[in-house]
mmCIF file of C-alpha atoms in Angstrom:
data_model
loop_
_atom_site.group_PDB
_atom_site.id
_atom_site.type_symbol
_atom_site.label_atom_id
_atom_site.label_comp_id
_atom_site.label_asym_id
_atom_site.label_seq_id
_atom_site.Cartn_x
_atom_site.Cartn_y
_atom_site.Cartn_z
ATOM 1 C CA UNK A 298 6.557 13.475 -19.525
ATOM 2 C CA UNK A 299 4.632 14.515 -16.359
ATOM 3 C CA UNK A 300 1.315 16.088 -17.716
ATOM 4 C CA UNK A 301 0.439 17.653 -14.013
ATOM 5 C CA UNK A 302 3.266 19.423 -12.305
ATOM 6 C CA UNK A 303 3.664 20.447 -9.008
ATOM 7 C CA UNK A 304 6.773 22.238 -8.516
ATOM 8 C CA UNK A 305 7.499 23.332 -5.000
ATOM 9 C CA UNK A 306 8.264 20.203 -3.669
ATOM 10 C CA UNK A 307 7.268 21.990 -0.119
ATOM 11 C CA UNK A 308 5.818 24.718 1.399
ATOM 12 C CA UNK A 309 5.688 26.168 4.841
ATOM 13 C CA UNK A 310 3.679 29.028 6.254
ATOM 14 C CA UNK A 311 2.198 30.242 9.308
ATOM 15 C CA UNK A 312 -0.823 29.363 11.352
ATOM 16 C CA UNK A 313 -3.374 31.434 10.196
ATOM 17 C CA UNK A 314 -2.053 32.600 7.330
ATOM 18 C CA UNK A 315 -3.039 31.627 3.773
ATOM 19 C CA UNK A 316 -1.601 28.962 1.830
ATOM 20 C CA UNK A 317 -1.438 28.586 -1.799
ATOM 21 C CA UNK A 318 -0.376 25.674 -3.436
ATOM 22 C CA UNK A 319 0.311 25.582 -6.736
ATOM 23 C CA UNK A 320 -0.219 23.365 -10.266
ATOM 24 C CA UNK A 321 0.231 23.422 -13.758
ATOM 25 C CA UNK A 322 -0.842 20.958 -16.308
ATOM 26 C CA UNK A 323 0.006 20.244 -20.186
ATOM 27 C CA UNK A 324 -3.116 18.645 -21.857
ATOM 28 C CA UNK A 325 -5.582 21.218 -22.233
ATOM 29 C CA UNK A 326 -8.443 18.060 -22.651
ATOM 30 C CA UNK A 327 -8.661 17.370 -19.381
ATOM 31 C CA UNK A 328 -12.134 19.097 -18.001
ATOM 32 C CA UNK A 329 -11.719 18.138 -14.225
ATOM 33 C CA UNK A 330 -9.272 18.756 -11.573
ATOM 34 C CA UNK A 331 -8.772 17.848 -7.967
ATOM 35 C CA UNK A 332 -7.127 18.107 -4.790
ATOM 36 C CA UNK A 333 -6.189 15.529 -2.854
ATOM 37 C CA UNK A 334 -4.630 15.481 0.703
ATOM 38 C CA UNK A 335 -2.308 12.952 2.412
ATOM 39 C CA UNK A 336 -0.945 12.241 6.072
ATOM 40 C CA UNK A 337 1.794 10.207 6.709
ATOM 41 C CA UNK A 338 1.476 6.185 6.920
ATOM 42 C CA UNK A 339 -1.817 6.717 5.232
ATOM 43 C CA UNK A 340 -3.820 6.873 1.895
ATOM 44 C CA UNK A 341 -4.541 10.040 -0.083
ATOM 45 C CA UNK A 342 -8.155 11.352 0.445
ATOM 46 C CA UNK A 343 -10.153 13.537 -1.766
ATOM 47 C CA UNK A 344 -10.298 17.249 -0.516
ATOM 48 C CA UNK A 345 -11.612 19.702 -3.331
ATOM 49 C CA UNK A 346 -12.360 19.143 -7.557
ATOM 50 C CA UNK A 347 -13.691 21.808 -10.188
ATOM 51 C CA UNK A 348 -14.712 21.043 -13.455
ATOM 52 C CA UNK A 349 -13.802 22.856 -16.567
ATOM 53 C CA UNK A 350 -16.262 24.939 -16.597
ATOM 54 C CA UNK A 351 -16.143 27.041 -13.549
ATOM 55 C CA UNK A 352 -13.293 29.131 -12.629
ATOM 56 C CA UNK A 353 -13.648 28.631 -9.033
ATOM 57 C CA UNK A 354 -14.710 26.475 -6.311
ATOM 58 C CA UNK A 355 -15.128 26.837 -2.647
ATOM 59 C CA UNK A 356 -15.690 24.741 0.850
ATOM 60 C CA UNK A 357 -15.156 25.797 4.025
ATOM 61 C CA UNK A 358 -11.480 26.816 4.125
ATOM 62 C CA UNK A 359 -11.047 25.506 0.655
ATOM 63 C CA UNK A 360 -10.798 27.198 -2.770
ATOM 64 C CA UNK A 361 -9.549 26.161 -5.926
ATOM 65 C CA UNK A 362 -9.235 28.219 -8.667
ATOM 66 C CA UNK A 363 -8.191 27.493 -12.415
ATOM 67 C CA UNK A 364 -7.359 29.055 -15.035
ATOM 68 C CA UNK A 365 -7.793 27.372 -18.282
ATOM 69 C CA UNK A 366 -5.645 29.689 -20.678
ATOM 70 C CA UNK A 367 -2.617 29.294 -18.405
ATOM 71 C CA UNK A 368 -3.479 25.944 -17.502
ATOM 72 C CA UNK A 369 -2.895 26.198 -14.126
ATOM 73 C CA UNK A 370 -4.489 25.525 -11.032
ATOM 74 C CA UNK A 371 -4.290 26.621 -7.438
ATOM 75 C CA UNK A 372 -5.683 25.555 -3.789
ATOM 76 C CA UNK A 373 -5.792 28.310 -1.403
ATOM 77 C CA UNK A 374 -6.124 27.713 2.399
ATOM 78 C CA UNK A 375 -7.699 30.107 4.541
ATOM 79 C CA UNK A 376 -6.874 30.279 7.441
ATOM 80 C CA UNK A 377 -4.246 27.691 7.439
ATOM 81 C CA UNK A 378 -4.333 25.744 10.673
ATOM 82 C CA UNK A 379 -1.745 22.827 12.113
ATOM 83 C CA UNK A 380 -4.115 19.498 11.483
ATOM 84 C CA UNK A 381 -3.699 21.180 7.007
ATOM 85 C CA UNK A 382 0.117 20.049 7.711
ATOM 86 C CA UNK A 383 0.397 16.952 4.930
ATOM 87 C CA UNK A 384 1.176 16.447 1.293
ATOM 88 C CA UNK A 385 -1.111 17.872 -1.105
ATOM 89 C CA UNK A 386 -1.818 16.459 -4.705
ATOM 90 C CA UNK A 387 -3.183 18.037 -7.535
ATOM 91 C CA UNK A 388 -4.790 15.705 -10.089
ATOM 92 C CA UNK A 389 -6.406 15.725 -13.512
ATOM 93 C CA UNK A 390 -9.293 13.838 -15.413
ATOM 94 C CA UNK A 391 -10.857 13.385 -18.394
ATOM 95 C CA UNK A 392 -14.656 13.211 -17.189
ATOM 96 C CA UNK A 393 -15.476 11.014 -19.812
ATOM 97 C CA UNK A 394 -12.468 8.880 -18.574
ATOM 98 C CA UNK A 395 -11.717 6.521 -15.310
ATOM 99 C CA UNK A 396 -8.414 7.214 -14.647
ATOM 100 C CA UNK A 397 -7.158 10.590 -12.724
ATOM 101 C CA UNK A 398 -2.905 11.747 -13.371
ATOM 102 C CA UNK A 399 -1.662 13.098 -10.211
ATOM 103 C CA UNK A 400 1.259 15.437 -9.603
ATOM 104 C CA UNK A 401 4.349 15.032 -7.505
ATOM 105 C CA UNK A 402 2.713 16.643 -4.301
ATOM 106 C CA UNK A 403 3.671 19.831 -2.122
ATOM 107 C CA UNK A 404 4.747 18.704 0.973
ATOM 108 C CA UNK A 405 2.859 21.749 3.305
ATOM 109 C CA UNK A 406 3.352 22.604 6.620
ATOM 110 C CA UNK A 407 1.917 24.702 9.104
ATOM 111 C CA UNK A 408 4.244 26.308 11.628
ATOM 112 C CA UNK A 409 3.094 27.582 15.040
ATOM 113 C CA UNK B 123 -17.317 -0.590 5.336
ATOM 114 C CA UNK B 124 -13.195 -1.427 6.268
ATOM 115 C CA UNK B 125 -12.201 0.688 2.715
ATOM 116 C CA UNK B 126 -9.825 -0.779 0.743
ATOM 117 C CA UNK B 127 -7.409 -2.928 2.027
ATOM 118 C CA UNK B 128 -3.722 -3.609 1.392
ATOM 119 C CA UNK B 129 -1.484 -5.855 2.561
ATOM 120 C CA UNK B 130 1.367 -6.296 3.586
ATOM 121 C CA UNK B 131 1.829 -2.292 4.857
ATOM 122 C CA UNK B 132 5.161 -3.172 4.687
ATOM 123 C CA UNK B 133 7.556 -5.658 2.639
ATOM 124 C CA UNK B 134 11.716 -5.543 2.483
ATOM 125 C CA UNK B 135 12.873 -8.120 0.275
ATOM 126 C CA UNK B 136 16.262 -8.791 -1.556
ATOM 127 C CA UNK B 137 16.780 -7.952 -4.494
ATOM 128 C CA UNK B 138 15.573 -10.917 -7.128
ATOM 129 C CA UNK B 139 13.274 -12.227 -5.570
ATOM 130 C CA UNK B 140 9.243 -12.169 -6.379
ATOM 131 C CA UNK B 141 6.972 -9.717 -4.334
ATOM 132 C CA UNK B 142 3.160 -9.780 -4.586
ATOM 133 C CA UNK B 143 0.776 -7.302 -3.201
ATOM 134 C CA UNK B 144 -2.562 -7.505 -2.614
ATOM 135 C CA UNK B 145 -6.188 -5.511 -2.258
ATOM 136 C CA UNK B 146 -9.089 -5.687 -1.350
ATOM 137 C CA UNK B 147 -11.503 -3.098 -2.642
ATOM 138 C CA UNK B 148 -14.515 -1.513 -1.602
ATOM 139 C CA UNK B 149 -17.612 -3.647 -1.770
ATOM 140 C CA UNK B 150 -19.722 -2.771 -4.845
ATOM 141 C CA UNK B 151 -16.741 -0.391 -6.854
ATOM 142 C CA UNK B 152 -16.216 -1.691 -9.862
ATOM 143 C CA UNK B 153 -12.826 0.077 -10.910
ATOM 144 C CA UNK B 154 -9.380 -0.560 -9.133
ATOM 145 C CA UNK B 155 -6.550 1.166 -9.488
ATOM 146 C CA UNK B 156 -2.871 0.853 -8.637
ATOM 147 C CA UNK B 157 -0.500 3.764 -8.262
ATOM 148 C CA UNK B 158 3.329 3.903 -6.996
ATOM 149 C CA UNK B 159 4.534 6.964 -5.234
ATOM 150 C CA UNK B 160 8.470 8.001 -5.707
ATOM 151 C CA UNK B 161 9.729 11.300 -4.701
ATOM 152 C CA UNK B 162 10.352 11.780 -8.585
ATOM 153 C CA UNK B 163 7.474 11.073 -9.997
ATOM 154 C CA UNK B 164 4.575 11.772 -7.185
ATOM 155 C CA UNK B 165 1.769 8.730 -7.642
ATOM 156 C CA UNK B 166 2.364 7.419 -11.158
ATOM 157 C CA UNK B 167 -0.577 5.229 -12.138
ATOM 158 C CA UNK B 168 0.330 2.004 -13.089
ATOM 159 C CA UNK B 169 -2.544 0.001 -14.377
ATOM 160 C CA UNK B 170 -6.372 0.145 -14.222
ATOM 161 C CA UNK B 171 -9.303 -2.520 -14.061
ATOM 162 C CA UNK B 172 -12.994 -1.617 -14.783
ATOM 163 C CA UNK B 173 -15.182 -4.916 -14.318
ATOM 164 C CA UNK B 174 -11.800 -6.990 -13.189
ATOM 165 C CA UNK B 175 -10.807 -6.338 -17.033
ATOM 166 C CA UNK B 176 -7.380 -4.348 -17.351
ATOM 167 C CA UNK B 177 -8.479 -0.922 -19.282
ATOM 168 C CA UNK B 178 -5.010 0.618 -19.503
ATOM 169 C CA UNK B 179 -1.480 -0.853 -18.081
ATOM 170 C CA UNK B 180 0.527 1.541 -20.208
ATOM 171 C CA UNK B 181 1.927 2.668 -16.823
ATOM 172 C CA UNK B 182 3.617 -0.469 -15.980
ATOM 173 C CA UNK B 183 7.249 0.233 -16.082
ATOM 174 C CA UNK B 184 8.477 -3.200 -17.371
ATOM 175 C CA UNK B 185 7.790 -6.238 -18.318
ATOM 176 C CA UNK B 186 8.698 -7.721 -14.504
ATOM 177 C CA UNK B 187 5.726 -6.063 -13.283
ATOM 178 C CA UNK B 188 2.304 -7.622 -13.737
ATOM 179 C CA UNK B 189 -1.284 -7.300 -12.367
ATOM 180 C CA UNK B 190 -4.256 -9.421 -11.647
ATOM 181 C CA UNK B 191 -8.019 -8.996 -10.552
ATOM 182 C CA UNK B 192 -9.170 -12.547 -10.450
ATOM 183 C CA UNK B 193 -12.379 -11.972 -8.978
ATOM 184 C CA UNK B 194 -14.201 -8.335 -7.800
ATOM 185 C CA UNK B 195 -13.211 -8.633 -4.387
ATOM 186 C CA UNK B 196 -9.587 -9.300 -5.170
ATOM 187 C CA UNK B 197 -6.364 -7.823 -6.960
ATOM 188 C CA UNK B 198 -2.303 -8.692 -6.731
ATOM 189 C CA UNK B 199 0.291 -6.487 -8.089
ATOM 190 C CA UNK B 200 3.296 -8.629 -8.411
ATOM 191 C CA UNK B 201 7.279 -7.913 -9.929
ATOM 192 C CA UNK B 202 9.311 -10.377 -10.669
ATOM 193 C CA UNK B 203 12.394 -10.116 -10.053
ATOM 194 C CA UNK B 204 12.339 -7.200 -7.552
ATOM 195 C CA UNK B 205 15.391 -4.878 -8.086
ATOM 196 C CA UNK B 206 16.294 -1.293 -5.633
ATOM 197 C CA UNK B 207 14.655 1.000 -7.984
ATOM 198 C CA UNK B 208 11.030 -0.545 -7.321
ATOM 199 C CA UNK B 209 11.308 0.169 -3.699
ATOM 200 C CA UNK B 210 8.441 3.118 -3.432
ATOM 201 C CA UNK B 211 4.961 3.009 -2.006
ATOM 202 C CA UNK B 212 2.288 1.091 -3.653
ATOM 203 C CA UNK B 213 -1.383 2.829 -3.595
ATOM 204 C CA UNK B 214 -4.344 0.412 -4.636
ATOM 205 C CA UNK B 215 -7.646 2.411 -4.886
ATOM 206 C CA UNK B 216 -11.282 1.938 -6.157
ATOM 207 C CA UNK B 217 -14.567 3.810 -6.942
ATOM 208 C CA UNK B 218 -17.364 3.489 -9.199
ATOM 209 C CA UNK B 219 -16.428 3.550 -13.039
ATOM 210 C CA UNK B 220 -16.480 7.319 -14.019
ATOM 211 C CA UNK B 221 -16.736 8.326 -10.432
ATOM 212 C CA UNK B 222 -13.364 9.888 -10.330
ATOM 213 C CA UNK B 223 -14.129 12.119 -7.781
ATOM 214 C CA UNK B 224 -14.911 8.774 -5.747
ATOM 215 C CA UNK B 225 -11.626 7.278 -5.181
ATOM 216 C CA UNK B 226 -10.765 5.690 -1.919
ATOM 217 C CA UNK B 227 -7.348 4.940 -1.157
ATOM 218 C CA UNK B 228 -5.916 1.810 0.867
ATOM 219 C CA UNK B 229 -3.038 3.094 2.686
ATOM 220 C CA UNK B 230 -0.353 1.617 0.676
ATOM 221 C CA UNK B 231 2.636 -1.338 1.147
ATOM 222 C CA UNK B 232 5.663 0.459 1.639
ATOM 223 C CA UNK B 233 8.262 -1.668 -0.788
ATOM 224 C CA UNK B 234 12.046 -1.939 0.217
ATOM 225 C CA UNK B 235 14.213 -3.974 -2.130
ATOM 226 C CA UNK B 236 17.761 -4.404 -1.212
#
């Protein structure tokens, strides 16, 4: 049973435009969430987290919001630009843990 | 510092036989991780190692799949016998223990068993 879910396999929207991917999770103990970002033929790299205890956190482009009673989770991208084209994951933690779940990924692009 | 290395990027073997992968981690992390991404399942993690000791390999889907970390500079993921359904993407990563917004990545051995 998948305890992070990511359920639009992809996503496509226009440059300049906002994106929002999406995320839900099951376990209500986890206390930190992230966003990670991956390009073909390579690794997944870190992009955004929040902890628990904030509802929102920014960077740049960048903002993740949660929402604890719904459990779920979103990463919005403003504006969206043609290098944010990749596969996004959404992850969970517990802090006083090592490991971090990941979801299935939303495959984003970024038309023209 | 190179990051975390994997190798081979890419393996196709047939089906049976014995396939080990390898990393490197970063110098000075002390937890490794190895994940497999399917189009199913995203990245599944399949075992952890804090201090080269295995913390959790709940993860590992069957008994023909087993990890090492012989040393802190050093870990194999091997399965034995390989069959089709293991063919997927193998991630190794590392960070600090507790540092789980650390991770680094390798960028993966793509695994084709036919």
């Amino acid at each position: 049973d998948q305890q992070v879910k990511q359920n639009s396999p992809s996503l496509s929207v226009q440059e300049g435009r906002i994106s929002i991917l999406n995320c839900d999770y099951t376990n209500s103990m986890f206390d930190y969430f992230l966003w990670y970002k991956k390009y073909p033929a390579e690794g997944p790299t870190f992009l955004i987290s929040i902890s628990s205890i904030k509802d929102k956190n920014e960077d740049g482009r960048f903002t993740v919001f949660l929402n604890k009673s719904a459990k779920h989770l979103s990463l919005h991208i403003v504006p969206s630009q043609p290098g944010d084209s990749a596969v996004y994951f959404c992850a969970a933690a517990y802090s006083s843990a090592s490991k971090i779940i990941f979801g299935s990924g939303t495959r984003l692009s970024i038309r023209p | 510092d190179a990051g975390v290395i994997q190798s081979p990027r890419h393996e196709v073997t047939e089906m049976g036989q014995e396939v080990t992968l390898r990393c490197k981690p970063i110098s000075g992390h002390n937890s490794l991780f190895w994940y497999r991404q399917t189009m199913m399942r995203g990245l599944e993690l399949l075992i952890y190692f804090n201090n080269n000791v295995p913390i959790d390999d709940s993860g590992m889907p069957e008994d023909r799949f087993s990890a090492k970390m012989p040393n802190a500079s050093f870990s194999t993921l091997k399965i034995q016998p390989s069959e089709p359904r293991d063919s997927a993407v193998y991630f190794c990563a590392s960070s600090l223990i507790g540092q789980i917004y650390g991770y680094t990545f390798g960028s993966g051995t793509r695994l084709t068993v036919v």
